[in-house]
mmCIF file with all atom_site columns, C-alpha atoms in Angstrom:
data_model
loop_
_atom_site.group_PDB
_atom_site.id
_atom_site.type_symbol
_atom_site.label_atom_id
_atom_site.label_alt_id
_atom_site.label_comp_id
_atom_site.label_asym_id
_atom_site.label_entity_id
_atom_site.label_seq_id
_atom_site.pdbx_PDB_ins_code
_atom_site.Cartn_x
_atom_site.Cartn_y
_atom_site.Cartn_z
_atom_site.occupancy
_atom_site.B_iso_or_equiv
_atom_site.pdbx_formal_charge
_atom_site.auth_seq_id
_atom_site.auth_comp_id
_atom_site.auth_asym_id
_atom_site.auth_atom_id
_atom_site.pdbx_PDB_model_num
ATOM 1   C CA . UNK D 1 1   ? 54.758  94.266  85.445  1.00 42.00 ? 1391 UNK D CA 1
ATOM 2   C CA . UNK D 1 2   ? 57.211  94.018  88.707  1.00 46.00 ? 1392 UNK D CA 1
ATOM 3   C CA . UNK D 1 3   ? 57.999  97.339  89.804  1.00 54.00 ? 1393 UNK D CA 1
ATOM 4   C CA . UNK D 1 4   ? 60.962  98.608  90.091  1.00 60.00 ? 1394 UNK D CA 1
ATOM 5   C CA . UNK D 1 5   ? 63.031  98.709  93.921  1.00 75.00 ? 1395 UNK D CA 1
ATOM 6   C CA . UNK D 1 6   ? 67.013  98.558  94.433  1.00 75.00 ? 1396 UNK D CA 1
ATOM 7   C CA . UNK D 1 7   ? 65.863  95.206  96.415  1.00 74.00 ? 1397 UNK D CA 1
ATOM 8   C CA . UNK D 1 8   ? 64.631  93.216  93.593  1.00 86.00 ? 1398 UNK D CA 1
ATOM 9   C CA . UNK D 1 9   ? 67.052  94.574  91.696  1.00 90.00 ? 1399 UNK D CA 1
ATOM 10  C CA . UNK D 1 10  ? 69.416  93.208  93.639  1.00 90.00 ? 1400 UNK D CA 1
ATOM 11  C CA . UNK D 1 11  ? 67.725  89.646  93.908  1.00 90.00 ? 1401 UNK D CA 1
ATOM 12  C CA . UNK D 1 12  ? 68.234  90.159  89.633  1.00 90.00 ? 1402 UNK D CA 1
ATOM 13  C CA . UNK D 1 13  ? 72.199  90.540  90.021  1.00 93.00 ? 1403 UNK D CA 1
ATOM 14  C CA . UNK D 1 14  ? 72.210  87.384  91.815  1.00 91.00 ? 1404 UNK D CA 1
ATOM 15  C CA . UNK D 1 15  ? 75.618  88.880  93.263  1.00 94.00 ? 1405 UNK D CA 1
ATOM 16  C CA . UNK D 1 16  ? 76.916  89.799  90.100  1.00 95.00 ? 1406 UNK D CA 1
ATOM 17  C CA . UNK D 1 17  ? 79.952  92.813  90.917  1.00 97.00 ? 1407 UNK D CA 1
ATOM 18  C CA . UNK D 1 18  ? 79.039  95.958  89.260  1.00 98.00 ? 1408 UNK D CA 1
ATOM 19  C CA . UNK D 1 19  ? 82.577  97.344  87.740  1.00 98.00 ? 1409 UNK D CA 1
ATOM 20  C CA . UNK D 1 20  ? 82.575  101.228 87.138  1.00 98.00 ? 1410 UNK D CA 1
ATOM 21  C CA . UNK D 1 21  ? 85.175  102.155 84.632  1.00 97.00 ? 1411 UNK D CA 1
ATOM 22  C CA . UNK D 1 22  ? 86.009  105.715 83.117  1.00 95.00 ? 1412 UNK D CA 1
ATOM 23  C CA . UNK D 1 23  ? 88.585  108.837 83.146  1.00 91.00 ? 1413 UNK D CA 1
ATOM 24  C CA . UNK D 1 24  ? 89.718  109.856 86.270  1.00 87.00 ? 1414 UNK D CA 1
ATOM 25  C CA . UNK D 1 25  ? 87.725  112.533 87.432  1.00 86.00 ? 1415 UNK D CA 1
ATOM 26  C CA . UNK D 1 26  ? 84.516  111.054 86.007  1.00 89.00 ? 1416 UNK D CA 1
ATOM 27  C CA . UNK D 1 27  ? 82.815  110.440 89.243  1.00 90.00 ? 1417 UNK D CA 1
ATOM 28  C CA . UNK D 1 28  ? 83.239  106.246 90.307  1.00 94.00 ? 1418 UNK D CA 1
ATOM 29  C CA . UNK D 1 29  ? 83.787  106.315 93.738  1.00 94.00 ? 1419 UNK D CA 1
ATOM 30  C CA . UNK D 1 30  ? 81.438  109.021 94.615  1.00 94.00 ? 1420 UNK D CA 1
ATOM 31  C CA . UNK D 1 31  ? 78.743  107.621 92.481  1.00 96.00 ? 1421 UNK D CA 1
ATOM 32  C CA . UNK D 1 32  ? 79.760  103.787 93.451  1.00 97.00 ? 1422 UNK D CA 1
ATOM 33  C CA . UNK D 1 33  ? 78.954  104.338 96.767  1.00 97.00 ? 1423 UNK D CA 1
ATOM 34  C CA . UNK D 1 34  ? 75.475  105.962 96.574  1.00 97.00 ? 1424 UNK D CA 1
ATOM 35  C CA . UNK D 1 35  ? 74.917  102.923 94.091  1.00 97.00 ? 1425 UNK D CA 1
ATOM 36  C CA . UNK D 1 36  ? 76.738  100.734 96.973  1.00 97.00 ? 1426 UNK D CA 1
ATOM 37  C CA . UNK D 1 37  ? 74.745  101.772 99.354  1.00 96.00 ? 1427 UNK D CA 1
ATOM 38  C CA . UNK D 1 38  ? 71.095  101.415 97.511  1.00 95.00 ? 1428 UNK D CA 1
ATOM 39  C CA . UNK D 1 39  ? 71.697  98.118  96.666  1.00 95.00 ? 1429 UNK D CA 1
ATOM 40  C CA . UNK D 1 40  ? 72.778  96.681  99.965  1.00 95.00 ? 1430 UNK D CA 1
ATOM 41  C CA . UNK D 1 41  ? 76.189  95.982  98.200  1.00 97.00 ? 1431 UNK D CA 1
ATOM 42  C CA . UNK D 1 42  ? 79.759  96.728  99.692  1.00 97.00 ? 1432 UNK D CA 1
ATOM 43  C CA . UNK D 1 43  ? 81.562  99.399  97.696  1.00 98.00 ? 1433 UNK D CA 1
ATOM 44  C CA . UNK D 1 44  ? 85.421  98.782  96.623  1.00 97.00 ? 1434 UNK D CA 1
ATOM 45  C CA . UNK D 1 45  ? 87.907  101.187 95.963  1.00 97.00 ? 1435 UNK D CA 1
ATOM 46  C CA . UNK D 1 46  ? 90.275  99.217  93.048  1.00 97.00 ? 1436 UNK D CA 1
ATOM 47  C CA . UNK D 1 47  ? 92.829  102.322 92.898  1.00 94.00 ? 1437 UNK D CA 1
ATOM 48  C CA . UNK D 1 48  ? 92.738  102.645 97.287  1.00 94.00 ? 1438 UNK D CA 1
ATOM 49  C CA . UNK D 1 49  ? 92.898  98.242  97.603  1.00 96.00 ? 1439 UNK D CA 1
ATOM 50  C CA . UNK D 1 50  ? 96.090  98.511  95.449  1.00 95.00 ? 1440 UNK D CA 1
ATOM 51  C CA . UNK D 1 51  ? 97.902  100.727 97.033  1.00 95.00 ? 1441 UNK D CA 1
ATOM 52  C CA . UNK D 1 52  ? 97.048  98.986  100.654 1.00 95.00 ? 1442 UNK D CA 1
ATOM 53  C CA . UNK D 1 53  ? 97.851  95.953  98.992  1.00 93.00 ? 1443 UNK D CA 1
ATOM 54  C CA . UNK D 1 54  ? 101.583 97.536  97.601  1.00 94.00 ? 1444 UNK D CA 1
ATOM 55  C CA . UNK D 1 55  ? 101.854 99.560  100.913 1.00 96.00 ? 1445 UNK D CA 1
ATOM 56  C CA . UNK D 1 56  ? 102.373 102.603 98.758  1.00 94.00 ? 1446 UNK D CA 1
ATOM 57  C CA . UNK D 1 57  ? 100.973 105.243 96.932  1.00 93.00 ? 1447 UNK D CA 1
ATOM 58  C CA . UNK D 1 58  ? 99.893  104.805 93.418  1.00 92.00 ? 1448 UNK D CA 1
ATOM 59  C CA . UNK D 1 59  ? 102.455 107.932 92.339  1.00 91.00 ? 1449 UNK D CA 1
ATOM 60  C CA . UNK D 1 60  ? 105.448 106.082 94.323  1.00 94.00 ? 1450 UNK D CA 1
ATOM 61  C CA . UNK D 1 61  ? 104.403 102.992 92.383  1.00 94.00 ? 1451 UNK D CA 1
ATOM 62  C CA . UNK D 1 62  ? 104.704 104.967 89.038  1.00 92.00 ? 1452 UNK D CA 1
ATOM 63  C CA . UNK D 1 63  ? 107.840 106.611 89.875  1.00 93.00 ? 1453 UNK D CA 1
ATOM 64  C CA . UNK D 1 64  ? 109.906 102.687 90.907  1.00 95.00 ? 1454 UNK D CA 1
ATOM 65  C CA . UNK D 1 65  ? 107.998 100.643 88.590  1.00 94.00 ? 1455 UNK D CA 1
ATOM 66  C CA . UNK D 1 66  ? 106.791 102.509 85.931  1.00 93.00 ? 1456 UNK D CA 1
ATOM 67  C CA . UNK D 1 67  ? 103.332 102.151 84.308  1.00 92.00 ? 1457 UNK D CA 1
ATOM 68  C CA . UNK D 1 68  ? 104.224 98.461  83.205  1.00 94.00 ? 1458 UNK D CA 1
ATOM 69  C CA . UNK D 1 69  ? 104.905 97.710  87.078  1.00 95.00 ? 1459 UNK D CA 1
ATOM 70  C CA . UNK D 1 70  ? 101.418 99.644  88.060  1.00 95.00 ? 1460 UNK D CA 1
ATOM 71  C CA . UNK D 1 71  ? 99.143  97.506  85.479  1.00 95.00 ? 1461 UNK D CA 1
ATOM 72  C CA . UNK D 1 72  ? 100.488 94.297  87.008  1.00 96.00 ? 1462 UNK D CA 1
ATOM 73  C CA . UNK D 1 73  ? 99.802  95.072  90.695  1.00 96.00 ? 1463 UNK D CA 1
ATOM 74  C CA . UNK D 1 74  ? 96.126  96.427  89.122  1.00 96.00 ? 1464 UNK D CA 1
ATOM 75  C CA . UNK D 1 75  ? 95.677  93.241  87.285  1.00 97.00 ? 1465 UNK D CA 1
ATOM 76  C CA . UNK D 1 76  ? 96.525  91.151  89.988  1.00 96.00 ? 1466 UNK D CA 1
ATOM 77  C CA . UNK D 1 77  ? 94.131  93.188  92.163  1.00 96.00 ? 1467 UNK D CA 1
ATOM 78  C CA . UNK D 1 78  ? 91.838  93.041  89.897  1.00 97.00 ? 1468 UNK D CA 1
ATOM 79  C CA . UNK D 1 79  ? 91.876  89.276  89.897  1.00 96.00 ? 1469 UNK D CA 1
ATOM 80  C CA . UNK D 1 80  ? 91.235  88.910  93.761  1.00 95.00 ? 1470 UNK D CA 1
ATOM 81  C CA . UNK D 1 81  ? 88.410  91.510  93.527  1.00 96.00 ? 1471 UNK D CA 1
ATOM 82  C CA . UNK D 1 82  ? 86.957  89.027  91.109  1.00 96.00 ? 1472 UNK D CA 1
ATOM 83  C CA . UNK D 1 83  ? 86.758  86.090  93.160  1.00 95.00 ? 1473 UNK D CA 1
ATOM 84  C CA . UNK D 1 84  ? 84.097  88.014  95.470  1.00 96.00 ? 1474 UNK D CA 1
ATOM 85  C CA . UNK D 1 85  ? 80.935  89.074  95.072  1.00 96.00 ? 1475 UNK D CA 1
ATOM 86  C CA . UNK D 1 86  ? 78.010  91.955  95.608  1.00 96.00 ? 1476 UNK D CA 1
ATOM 87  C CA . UNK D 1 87  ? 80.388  94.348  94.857  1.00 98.00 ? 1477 UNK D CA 1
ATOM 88  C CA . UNK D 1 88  ? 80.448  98.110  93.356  1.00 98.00 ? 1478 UNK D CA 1
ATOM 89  C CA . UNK D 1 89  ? 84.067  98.295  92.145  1.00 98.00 ? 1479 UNK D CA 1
ATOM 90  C CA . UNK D 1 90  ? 85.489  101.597 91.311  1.00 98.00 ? 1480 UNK D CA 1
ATOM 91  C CA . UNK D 1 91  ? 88.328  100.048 89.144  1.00 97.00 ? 1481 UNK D CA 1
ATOM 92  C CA . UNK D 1 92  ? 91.105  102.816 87.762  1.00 94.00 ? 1482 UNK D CA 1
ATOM 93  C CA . UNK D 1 93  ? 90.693  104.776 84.466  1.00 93.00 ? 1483 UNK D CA 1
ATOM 94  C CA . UNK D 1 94  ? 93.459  102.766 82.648  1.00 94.00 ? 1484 UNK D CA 1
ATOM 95  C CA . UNK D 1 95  ? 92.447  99.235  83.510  1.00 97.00 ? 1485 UNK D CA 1
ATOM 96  C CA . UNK D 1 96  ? 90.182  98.676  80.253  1.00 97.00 ? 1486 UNK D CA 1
ATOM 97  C CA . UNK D 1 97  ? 93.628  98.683  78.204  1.00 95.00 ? 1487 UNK D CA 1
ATOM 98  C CA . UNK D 1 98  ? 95.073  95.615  79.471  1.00 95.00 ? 1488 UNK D CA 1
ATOM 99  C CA . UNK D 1 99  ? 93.139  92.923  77.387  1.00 95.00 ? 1489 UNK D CA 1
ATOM 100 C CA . UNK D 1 100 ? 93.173  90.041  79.840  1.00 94.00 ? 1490 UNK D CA 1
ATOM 101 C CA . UNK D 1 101 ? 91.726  92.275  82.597  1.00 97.00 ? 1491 UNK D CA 1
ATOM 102 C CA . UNK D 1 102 ? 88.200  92.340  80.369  1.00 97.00 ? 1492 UNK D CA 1
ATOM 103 C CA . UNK D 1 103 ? 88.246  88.641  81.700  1.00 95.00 ? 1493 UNK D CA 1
ATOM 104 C CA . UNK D 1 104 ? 87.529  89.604  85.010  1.00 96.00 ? 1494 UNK D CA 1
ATOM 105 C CA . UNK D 1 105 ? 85.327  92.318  84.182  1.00 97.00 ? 1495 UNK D CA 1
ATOM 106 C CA . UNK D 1 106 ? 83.427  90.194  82.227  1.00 95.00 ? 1496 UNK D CA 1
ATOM 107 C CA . UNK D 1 107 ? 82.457  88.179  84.715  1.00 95.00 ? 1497 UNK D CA 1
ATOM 108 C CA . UNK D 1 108 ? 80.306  91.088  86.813  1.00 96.00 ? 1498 UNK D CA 1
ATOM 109 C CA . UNK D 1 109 ? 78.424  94.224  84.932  1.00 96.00 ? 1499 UNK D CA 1
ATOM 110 C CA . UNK D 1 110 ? 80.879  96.729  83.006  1.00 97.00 ? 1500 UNK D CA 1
ATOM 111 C CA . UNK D 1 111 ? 79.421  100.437 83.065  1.00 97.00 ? 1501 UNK D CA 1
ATOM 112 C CA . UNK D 1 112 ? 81.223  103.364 81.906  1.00 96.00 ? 1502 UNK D CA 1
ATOM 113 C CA . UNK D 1 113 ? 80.848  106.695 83.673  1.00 95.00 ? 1503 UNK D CA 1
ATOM 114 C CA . UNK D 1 114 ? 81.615  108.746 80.908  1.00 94.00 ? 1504 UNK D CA 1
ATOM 115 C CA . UNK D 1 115 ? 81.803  112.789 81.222  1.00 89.00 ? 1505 UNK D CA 1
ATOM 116 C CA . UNK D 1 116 ? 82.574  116.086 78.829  1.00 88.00 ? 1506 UNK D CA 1
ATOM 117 C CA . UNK D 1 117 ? 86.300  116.812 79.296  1.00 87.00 ? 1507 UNK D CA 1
ATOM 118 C CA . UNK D 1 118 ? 85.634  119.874 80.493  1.00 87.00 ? 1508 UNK D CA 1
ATOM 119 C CA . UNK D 1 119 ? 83.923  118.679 83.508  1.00 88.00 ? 1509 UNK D CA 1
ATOM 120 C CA . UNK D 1 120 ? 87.126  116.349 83.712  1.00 86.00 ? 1510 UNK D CA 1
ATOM 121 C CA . UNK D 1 121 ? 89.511  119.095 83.356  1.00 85.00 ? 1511 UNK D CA 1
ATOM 122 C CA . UNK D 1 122 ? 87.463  120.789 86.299  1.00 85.00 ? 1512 UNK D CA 1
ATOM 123 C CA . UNK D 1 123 ? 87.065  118.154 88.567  1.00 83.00 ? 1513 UNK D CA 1
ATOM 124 C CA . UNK D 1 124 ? 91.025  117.017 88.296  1.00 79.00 ? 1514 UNK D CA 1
ATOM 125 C CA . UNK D 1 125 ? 92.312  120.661 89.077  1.00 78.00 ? 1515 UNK D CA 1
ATOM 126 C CA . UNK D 1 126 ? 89.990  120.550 92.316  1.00 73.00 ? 1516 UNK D CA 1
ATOM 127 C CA . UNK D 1 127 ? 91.136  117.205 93.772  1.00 72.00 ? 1517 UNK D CA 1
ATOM 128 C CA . UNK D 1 128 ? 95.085  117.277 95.351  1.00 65.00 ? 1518 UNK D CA 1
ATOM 129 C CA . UNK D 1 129 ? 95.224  113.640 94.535  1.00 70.00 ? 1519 UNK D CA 1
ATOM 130 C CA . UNK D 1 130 ? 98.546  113.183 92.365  1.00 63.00 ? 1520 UNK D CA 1
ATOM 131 C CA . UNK D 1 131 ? 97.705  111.939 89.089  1.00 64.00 ? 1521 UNK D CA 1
ATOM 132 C CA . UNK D 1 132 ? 100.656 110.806 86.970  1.00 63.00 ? 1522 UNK D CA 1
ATOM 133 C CA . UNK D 1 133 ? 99.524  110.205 84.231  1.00 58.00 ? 1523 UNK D CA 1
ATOM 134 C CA . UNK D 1 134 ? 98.423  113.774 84.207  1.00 64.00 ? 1524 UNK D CA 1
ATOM 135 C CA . UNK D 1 135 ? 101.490 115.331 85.036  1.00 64.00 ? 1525 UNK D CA 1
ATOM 136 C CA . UNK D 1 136 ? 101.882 117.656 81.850  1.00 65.00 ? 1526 UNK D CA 1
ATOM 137 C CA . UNK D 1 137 ? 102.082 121.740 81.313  1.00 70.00 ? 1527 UNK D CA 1
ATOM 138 C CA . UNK D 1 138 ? 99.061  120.997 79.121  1.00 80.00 ? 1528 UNK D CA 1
ATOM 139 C CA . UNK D 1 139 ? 96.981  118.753 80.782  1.00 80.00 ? 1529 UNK D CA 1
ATOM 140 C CA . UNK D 1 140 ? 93.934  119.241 78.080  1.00 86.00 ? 1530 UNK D CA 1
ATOM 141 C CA . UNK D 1 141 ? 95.911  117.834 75.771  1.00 88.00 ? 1531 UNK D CA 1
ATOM 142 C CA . UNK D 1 142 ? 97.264  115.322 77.794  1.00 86.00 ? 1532 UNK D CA 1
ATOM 143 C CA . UNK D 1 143 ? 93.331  114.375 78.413  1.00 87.00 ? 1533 UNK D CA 1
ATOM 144 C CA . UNK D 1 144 ? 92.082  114.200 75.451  1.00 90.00 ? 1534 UNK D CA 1
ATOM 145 C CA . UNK D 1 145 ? 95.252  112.197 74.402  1.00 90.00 ? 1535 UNK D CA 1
ATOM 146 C CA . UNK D 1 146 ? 94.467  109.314 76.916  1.00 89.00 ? 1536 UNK D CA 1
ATOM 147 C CA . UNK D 1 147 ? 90.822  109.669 75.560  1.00 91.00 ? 1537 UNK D CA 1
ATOM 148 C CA . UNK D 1 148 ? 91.388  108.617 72.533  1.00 92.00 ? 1538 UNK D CA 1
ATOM 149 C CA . UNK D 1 149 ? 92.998  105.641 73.609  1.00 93.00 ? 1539 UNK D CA 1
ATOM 150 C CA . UNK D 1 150 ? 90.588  104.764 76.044  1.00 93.00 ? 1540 UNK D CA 1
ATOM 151 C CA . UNK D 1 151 ? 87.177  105.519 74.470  1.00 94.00 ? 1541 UNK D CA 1
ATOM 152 C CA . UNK D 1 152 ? 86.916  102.802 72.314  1.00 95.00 ? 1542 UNK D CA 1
ATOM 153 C CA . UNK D 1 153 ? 87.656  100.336 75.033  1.00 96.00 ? 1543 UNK D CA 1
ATOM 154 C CA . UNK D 1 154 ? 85.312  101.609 77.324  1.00 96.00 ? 1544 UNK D CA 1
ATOM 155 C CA . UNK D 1 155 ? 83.211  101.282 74.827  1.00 96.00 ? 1545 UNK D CA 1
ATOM 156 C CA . UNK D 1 156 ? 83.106  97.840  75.184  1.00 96.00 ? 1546 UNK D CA 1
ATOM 157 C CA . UNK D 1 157 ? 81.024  98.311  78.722  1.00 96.00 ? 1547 UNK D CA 1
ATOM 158 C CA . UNK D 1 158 ? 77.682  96.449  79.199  1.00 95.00 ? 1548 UNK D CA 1
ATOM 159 C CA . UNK D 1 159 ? 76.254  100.110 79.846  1.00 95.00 ? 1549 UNK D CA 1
ATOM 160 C CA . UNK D 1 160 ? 77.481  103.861 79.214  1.00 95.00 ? 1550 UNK D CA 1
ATOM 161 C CA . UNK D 1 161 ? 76.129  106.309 80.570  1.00 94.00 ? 1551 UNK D CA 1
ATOM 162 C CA . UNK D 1 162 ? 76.773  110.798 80.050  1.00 91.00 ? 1552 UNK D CA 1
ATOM 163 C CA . UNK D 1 163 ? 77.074  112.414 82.698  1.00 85.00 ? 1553 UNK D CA 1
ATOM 164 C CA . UNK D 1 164 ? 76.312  116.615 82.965  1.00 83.00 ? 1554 UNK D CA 1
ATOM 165 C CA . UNK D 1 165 ? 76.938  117.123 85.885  1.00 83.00 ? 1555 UNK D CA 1
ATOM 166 C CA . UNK D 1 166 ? 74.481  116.184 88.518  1.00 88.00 ? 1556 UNK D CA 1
ATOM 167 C CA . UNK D 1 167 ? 75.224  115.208 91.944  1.00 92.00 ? 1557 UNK D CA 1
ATOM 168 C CA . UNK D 1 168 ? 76.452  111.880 92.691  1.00 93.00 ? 1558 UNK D CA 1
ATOM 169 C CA . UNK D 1 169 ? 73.542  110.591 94.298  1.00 95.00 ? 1559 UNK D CA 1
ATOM 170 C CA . UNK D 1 170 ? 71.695  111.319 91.003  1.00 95.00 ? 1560 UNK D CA 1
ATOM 171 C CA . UNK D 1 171 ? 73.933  109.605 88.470  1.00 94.00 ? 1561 UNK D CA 1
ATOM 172 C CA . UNK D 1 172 ? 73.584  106.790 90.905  1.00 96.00 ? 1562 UNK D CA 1
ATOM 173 C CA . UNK D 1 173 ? 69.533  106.848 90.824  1.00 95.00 ? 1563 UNK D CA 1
ATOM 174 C CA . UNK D 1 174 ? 70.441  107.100 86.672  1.00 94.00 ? 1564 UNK D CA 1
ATOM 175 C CA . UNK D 1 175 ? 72.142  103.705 87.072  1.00 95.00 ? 1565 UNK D CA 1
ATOM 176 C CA . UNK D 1 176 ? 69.333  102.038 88.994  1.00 94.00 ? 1566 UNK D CA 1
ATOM 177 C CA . UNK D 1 177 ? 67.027  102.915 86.759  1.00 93.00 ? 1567 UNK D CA 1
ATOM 178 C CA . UNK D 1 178 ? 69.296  101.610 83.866  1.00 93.00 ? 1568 UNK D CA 1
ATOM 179 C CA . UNK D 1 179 ? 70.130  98.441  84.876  1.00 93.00 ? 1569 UNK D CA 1
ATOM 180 C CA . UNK D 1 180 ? 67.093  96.401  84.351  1.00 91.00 ? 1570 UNK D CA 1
ATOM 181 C CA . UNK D 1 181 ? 67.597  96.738  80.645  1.00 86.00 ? 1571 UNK D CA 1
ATOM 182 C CA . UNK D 1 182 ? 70.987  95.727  80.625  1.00 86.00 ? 1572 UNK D CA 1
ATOM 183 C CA . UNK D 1 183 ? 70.387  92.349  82.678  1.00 83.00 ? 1573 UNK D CA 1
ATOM 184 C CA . UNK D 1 184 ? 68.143  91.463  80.235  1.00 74.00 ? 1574 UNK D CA 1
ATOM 185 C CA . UNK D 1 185 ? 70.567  92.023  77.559  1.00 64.00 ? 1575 UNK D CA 1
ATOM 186 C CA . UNK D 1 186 ? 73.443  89.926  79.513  1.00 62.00 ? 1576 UNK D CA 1
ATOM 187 C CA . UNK D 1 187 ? 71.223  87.027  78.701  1.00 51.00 ? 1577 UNK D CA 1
ATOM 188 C CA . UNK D 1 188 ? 73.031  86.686  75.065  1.00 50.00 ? 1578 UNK D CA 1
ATOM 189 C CA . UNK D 1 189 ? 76.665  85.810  74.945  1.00 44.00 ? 1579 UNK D CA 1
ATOM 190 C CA . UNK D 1 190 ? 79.103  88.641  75.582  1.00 44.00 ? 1580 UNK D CA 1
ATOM 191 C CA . UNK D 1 191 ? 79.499  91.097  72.141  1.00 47.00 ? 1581 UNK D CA 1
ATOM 192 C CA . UNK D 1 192 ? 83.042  91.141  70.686  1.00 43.00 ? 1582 UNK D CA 1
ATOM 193 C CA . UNK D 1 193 ? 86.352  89.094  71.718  1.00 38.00 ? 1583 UNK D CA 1
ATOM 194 C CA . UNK D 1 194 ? 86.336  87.584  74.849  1.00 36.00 ? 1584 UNK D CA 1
ATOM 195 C CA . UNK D 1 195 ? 89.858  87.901  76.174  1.00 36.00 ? 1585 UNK D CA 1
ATOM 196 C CA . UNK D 1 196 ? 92.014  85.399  78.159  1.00 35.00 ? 1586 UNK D CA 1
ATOM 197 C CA . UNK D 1 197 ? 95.541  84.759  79.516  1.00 37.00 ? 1587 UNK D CA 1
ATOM 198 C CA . UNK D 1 198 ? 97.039  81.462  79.736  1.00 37.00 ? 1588 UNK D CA 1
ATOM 199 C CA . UNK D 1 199 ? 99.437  80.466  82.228  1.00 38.00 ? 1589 UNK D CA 1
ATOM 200 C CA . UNK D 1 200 ? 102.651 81.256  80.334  1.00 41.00 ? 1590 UNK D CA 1
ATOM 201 C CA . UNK D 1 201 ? 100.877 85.064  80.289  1.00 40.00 ? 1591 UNK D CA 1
ATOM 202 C CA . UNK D 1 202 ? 99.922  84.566  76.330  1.00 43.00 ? 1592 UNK D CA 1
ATOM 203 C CA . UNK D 1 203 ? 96.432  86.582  75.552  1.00 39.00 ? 1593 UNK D CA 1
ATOM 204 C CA . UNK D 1 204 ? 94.193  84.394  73.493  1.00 41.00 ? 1594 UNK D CA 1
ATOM 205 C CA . UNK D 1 205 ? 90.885  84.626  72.426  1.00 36.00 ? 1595 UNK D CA 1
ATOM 206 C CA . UNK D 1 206 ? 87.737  82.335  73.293  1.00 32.00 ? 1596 UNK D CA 1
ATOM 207 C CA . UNK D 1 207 ? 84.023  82.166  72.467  1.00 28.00 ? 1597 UNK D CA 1
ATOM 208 C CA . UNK D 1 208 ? 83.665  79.697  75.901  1.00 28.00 ? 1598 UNK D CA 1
#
């Protein structure tokens, strides 16, 4: 049996990106860079690349262009992060619920960081980033209402992984450990639709 190290690990990925998705608040960039850093990958901000990309923040974004606006600059980040490689992305909490992004995501690792809402709750009244999709008098309700939108989709990650708590460093150690399993599984076609987008911007299904 080859023991396990974060170098052949690494050799295993054969540069495959390693995408992080979840809630906001459920630990991605933190715990993509300790996972960054152990595998001798570069670590990528999606949410931070956008808004250098835009030249503004993601709130001013929301407040001229809406959410519809937002998803398209994401997706068309998105779509240049794919073309590179070795990467641990920390991609935004809502990009699992535009269908053709699973394209890109797809084509790398999908792992979902996912955590109690409490610990959500706690960690978004602690952090002065403005959030606005958050920006409600009741923002548990506001949570758990984006939750249940979101869950199933991130769902459809490669692996999932509960969080309770532990320090970032740890959840990233967690993810080591778990990934030699999941490479193995990644063998077998992808489960479920795979998603596309034409050029006209129709979504489409394929089993290529």
């Amino acid at each position: 049996m080859v023991e396990f190290t974060p170098g052949n690990l690494r050799q295993r990925l054969e540069g495959l990106n390693l995408y992080l998705v979840g809630m906001m608040g459920s630990g991605k960039s933190t715990a993509g860079r300790h996972l960054a850093e152990a595998l001798g990958y570069r670590f990528i901000d999606a949410d931070s690349t956008l808004e250098q990309a835009a030249g503004r923040s993601i709130a001013e974004i929301f407040a001229s262009d809406g959410e519809p606006g937002f998803r398209d600059l994401e997706a068309a980040v998105l779509n240049q992060i794919a073309s590179w490689h070795s990467l641990v992305v920390a991609t935004g909490g809502g990009v699992v619920t535009r269908p053709q992004n699973w394209g890109q995501l797809r084509q790398g690792v999908v792992i979902w960081l996912d955590a109690p809402n409490e610990l959500l709750l706690q960690r978004l009244a602690a952090d002065p980033t403005s959030r606005p999709l958050m920006a409600s008098p009741k923002p548990a309700e506001r949570l758990e209402a984006l939750l249940a939108e979101r869950r199933p989709l991130y769902a459809q990650a490669d692996l999932h992984l509960q969080q309770d708590g532990r320090a970032p460093e740890l959840v990233a150690q967690q993810l080591l450990e778990a990934l030699p399993s999941i490479l193995k599984e990644r063998t077998q076609p992808p489960k479920g639709p795979f998603h596309v987008c034409d050029e006209a911007g129709e979504i489409g299904s394929s089993i290529n």
